[in-house]
Coordinates of N, CA, C and O in Angstrom, one line a residue:
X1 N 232.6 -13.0 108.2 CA 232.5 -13.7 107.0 C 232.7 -15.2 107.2 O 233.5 -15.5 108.1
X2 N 232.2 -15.9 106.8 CA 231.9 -17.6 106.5 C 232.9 -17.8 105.8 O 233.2 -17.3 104.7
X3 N 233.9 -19.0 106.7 CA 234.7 -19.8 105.6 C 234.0 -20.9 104.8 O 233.1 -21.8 105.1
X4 N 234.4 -20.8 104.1 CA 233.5 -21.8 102.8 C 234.6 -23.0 102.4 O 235.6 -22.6 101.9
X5 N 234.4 -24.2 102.6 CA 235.4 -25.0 102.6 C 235.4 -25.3 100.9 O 234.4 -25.3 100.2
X6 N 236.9 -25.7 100.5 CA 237.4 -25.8 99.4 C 236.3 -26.9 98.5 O 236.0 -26.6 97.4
X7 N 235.9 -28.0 99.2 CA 235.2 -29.3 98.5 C 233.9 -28.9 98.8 O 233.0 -29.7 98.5
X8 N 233.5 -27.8 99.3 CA 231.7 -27.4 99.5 C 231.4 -27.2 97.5 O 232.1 -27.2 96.5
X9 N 230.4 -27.1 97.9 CA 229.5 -26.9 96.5 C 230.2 -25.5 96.5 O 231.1 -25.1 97.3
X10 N 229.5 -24.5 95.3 CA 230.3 -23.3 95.0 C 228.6 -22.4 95.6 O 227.5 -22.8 95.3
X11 N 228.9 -21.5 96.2 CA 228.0 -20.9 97.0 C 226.8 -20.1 95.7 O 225.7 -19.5 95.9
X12 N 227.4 -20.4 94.4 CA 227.4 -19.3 93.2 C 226.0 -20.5 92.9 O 225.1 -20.0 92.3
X13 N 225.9 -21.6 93.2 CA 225.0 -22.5 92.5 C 225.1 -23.3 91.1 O 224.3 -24.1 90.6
X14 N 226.7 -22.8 90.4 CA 227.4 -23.4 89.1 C 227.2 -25.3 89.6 O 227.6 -26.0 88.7
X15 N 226.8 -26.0 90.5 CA 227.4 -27.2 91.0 C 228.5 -27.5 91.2 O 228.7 -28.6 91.7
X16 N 229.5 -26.8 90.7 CA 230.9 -26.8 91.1 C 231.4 -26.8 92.3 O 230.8 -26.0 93.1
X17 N 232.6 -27.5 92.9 CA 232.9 -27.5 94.1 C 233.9 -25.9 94.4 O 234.4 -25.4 93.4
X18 N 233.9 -25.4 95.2 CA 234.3 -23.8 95.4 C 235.6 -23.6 94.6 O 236.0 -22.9 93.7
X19 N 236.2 -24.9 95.3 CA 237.9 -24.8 94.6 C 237.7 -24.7 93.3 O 238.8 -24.3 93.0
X20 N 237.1 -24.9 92.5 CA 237.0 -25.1 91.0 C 236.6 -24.2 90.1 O 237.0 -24.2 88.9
X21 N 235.6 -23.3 90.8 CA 234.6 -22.0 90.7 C 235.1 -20.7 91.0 O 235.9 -20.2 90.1
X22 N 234.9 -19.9 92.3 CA 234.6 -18.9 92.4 C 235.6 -18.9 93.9 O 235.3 -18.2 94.9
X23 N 236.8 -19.7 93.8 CA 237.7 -19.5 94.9 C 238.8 -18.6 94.4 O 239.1 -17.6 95.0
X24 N 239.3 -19.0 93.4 CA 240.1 -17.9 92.6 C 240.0 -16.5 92.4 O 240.8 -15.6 92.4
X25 N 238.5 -16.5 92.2 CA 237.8 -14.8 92.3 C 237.8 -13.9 93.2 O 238.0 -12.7 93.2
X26 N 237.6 -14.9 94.5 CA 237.6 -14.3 95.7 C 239.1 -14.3 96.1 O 239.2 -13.4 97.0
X27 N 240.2 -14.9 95.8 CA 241.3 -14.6 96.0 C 241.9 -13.6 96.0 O 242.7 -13.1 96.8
X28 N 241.4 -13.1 94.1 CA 241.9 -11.6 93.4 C 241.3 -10.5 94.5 O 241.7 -9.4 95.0
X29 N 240.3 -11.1 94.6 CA 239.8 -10.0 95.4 C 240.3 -8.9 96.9 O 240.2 -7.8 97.2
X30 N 241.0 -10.3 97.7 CA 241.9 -9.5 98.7 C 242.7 -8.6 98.7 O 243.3 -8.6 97.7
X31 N 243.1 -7.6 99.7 CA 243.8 -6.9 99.4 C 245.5 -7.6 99.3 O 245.9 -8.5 100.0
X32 N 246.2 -6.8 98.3 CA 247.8 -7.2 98.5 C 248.7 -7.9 99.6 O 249.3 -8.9 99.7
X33 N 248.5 -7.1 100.0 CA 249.1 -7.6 101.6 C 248.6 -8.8 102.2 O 249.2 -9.3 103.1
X34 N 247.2 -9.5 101.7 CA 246.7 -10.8 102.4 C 247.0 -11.4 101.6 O 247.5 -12.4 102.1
X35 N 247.0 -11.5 100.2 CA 247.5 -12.1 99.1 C 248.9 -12.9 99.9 O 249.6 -12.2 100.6
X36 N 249.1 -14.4 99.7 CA 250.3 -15.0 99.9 C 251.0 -15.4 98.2 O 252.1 -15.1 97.6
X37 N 249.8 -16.2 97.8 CA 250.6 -16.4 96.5 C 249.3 -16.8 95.7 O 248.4 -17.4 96.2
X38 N 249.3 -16.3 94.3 CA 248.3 -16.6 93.4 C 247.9 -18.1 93.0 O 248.7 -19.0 92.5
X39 N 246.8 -18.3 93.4 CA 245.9 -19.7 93.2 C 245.8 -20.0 91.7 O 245.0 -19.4 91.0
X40 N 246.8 -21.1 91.2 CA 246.3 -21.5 90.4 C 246.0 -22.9 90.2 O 246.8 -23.7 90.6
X41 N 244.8 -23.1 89.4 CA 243.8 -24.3 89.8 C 244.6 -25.3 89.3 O 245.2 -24.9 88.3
X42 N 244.7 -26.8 89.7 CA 245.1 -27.9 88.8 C 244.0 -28.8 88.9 O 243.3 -29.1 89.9
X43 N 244.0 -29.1 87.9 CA 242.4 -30.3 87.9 C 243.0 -31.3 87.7 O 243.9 -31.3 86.9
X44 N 242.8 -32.0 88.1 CA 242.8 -33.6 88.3 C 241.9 -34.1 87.7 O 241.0 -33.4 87.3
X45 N 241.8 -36.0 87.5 CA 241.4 -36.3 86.7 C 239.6 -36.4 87.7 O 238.5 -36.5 87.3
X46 N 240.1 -36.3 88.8 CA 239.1 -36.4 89.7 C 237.6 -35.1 89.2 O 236.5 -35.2 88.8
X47 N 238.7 -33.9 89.4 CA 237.9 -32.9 88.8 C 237.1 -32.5 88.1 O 236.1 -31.8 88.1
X48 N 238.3 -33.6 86.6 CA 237.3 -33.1 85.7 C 236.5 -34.2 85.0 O 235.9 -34.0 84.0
X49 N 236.5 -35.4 85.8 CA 235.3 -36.3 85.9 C 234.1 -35.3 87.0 O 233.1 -35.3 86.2
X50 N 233.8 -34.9 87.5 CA 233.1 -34.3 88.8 C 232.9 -33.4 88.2 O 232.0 -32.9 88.9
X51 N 233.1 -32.3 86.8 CA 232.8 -31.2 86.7 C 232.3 -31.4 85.3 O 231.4 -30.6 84.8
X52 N 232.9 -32.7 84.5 CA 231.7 -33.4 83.2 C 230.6 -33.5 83.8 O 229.6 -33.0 83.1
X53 N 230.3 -33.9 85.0 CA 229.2 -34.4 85.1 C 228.2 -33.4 85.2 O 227.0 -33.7 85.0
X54 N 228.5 -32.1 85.5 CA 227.8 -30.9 85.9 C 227.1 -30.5 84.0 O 226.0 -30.3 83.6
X55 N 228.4 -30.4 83.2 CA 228.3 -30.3 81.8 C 227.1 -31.4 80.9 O 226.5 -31.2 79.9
X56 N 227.1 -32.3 81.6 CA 226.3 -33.3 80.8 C 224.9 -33.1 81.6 O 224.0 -33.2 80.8
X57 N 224.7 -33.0 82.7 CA 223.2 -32.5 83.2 C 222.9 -31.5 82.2 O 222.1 -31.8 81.4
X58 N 223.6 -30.3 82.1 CA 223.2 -29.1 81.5 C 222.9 -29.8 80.1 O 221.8 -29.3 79.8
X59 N 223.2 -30.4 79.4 CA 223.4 -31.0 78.4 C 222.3 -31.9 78.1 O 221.9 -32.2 77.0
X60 N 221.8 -32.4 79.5 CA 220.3 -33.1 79.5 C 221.0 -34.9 79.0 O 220.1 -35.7 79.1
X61 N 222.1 -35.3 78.7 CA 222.6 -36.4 79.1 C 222.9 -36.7 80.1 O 224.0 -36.5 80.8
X62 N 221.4 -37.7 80.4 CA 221.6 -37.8 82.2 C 221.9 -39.1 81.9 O 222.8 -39.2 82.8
X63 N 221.9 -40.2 81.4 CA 222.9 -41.5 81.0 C 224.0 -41.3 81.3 O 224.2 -41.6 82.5
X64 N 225.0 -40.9 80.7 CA 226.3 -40.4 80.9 C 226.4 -40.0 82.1 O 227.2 -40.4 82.9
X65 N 225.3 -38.8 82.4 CA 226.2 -38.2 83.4 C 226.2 -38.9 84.8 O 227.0 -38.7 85.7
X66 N 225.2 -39.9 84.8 CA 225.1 -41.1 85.6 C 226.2 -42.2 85.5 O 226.6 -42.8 86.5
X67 N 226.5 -42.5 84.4 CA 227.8 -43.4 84.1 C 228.8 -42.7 84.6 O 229.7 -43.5 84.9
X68 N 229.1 -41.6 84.9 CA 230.7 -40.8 85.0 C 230.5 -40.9 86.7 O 231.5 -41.4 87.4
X69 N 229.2 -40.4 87.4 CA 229.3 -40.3 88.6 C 229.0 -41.7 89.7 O 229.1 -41.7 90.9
X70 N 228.7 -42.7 88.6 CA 229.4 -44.1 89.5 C 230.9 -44.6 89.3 O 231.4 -45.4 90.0
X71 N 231.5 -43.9 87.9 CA 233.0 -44.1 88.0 C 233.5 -43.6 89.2 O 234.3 -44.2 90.0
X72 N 232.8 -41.6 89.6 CA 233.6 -41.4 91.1 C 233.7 -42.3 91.7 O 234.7 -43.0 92.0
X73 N 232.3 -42.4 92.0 CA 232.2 -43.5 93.7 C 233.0 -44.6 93.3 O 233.4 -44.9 94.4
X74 N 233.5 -45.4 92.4 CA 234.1 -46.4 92.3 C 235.5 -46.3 92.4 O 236.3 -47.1 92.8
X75 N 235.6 -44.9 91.6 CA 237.6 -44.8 91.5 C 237.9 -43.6 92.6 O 239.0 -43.1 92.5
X76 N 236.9 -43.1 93.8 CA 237.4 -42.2 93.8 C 236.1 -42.2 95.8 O 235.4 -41.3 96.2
X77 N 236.3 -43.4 96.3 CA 235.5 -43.4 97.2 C 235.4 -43.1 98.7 O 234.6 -43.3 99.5
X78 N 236.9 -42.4 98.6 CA 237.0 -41.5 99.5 C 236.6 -40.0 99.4 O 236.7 -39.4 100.5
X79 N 236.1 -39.2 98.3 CA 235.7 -38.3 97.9 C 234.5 -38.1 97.8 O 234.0 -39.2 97.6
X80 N 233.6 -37.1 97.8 CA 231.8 -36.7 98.6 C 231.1 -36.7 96.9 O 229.9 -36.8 96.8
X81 N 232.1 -36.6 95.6 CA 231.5 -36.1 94.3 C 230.8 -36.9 94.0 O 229.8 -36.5 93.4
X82 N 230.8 -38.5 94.0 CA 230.0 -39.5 93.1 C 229.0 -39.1 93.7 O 228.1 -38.7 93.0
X83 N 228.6 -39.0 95.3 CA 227.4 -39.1 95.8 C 226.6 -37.8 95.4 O 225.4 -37.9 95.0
X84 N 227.3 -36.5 95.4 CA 226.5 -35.4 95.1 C 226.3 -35.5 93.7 O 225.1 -35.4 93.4
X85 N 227.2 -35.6 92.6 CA 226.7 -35.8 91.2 C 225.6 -36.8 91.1 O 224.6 -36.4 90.5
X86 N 225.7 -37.9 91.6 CA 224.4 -38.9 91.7 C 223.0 -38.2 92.4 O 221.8 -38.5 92.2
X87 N 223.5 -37.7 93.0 CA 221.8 -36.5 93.4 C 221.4 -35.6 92.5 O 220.3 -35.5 91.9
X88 N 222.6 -34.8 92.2 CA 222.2 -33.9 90.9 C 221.5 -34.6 89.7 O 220.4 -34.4 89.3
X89 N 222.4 -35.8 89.3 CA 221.8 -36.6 88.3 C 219.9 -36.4 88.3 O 219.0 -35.7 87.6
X90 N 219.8 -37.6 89.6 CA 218.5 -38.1 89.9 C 217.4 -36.9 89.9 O 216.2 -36.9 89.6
X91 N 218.2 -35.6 90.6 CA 217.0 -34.5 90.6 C 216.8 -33.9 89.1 O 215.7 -33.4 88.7
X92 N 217.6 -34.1 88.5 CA 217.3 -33.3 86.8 C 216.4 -34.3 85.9 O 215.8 -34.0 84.8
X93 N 216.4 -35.6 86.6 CA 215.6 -36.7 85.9 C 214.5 -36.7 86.7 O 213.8 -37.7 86.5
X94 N 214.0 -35.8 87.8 CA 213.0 -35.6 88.5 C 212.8 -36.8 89.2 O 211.6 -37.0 89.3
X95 N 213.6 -37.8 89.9 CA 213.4 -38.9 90.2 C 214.4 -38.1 92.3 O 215.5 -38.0 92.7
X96 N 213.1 -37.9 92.8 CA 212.9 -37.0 93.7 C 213.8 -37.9 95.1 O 215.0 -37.5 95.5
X97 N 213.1 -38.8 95.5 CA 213.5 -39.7 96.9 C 214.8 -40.1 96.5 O 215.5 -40.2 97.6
X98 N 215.7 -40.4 95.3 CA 216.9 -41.4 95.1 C 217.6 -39.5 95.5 O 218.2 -39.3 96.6
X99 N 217.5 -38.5 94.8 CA 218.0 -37.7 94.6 C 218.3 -36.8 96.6 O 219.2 -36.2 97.3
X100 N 216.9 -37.3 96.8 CA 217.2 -36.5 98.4 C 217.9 -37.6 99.0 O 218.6 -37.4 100.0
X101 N 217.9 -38.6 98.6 CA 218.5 -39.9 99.8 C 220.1 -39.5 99.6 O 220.9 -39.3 100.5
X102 N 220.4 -39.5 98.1 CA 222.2 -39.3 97.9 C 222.5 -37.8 98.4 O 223.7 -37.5 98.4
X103 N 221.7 -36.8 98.7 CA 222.0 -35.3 99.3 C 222.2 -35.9 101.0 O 223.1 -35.9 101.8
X104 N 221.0 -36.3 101.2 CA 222.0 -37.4 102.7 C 223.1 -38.0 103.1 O 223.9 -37.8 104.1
X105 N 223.0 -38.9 102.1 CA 224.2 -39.7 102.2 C 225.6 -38.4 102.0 O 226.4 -38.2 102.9
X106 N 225.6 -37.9 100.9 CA 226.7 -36.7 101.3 C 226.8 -36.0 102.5 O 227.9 -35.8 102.9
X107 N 225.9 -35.6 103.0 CA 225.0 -35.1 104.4 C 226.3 -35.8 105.0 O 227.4 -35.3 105.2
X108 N 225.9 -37.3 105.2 CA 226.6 -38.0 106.3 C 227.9 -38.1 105.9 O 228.7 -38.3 106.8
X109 N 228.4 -37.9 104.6 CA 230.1 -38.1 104.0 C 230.8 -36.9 104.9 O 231.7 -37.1 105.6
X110 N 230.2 -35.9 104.8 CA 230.5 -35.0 105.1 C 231.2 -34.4 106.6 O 232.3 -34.0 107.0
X111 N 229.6 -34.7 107.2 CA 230.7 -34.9 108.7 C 231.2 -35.7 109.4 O 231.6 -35.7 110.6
X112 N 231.4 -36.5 108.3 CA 232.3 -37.7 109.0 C 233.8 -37.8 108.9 O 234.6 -38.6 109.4
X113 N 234.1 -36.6 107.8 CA 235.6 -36.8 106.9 C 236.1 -35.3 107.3 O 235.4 -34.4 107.8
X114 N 237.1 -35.2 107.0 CA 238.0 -33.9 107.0 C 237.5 -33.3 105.7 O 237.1 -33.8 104.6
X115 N 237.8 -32.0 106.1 CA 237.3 -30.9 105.0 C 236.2 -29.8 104.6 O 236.2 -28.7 104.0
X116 N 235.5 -30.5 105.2 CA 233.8 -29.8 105.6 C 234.1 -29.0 106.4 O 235.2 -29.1 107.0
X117 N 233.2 -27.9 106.5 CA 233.1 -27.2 107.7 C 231.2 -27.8 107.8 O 230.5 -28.4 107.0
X118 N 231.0 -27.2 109.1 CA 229.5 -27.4 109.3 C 228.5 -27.2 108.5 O 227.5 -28.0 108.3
X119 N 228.7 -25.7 108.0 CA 228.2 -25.0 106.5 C 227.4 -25.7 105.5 O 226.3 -25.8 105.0
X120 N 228.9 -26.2 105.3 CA 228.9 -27.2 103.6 C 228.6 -28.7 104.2 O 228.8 -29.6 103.3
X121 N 228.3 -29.2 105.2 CA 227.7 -30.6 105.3 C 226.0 -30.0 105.3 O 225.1 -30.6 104.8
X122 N 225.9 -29.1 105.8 CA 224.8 -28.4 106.5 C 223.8 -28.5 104.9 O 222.6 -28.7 104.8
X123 N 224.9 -28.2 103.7 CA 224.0 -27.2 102.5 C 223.4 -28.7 102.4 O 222.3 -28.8 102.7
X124 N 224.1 -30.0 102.0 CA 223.9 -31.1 101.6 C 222.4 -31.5 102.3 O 221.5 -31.7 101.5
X125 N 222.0 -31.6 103.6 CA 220.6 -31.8 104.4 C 219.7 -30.5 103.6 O 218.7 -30.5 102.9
X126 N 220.5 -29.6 104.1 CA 219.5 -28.9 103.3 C 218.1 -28.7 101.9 O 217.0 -28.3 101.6
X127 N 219.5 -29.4 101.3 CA 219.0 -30.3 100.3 C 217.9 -31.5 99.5 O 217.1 -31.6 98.5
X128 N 218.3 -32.1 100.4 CA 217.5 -33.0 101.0 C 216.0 -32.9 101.5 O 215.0 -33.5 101.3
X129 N 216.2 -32.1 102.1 CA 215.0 -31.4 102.7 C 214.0 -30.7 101.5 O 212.8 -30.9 101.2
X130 N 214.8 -30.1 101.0 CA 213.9 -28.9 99.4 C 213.7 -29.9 98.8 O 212.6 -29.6 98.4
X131 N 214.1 -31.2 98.3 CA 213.4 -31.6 98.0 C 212.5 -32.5 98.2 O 211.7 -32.8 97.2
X132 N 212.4 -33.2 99.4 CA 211.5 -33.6 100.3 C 209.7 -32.9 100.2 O 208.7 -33.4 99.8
X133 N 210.2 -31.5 100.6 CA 208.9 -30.6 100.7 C 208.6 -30.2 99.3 O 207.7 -29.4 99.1
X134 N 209.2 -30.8 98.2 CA 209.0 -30.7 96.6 C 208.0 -31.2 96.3 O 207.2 -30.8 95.5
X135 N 208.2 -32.7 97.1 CA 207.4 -33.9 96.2 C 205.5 -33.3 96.9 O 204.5 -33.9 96.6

């Protein structure tokens, strides 16, 4: 089984980062005995700027959701979210090259910083790529 690092995207495709999503789920899921102590989530203001922004694409306010995800990068620029929310943004506005360039640039956040595993810098190129071969 694949460790899936806590700040990777959520493997589920929600755009949520795992910790936020579908880490808790997989938690319940262990047996007793691996269980140490029940995960419960605390959001930060970081969070829940990073997980508006997921709400307002769906929402089709890509203004906003573009205004919230340059507050990351500005208040918060040690962290990978402005850049991936700013891809998300640019791909839902069909605005293809800005959107694969910031799935790079996370690309490069990625293995540069603690936290990642190979995986989850890996999905970010990946990315990049799909939409590359889009255009």
């Amino acid at each position: 089984m694949v460790k899936i690092g806590r700040n990777a995207p959520c493997p589920c495709g929600s755009g949520k980062k795992y910790k936020k999503c579908c880490l808790s789920a997989q938690q319940e899921k262990r047996p007793s005995s691996v269980k140490k102590q029940r995960f419960i989530p605390i959001f930060t203001e970081l969070d829940q700027l990073s997980n508006s922004v997921v709400d307002l694409i769906k929402q089709n306010n890509l203004d906003e959701a573009e205004t919230v995800s340059r507050k990351l990068l500005t208040e918060y620029p040690d962290q990978i979210d402005g850049l991936n929310r700013l891809a998300m943004v640019y791909e839902a506005r069909g605005e293809i090259r800005k959107a694969a360039e910031h799935y790079r640039k996370a690309y490069r956040f990625a293995i540069s910083n603690e936290g990642f595993d190979q995986d989850s810098a890996d999905w970010f190129s990946s990315e990049a790529k799909r939409l590359e071969s889009e255009k």
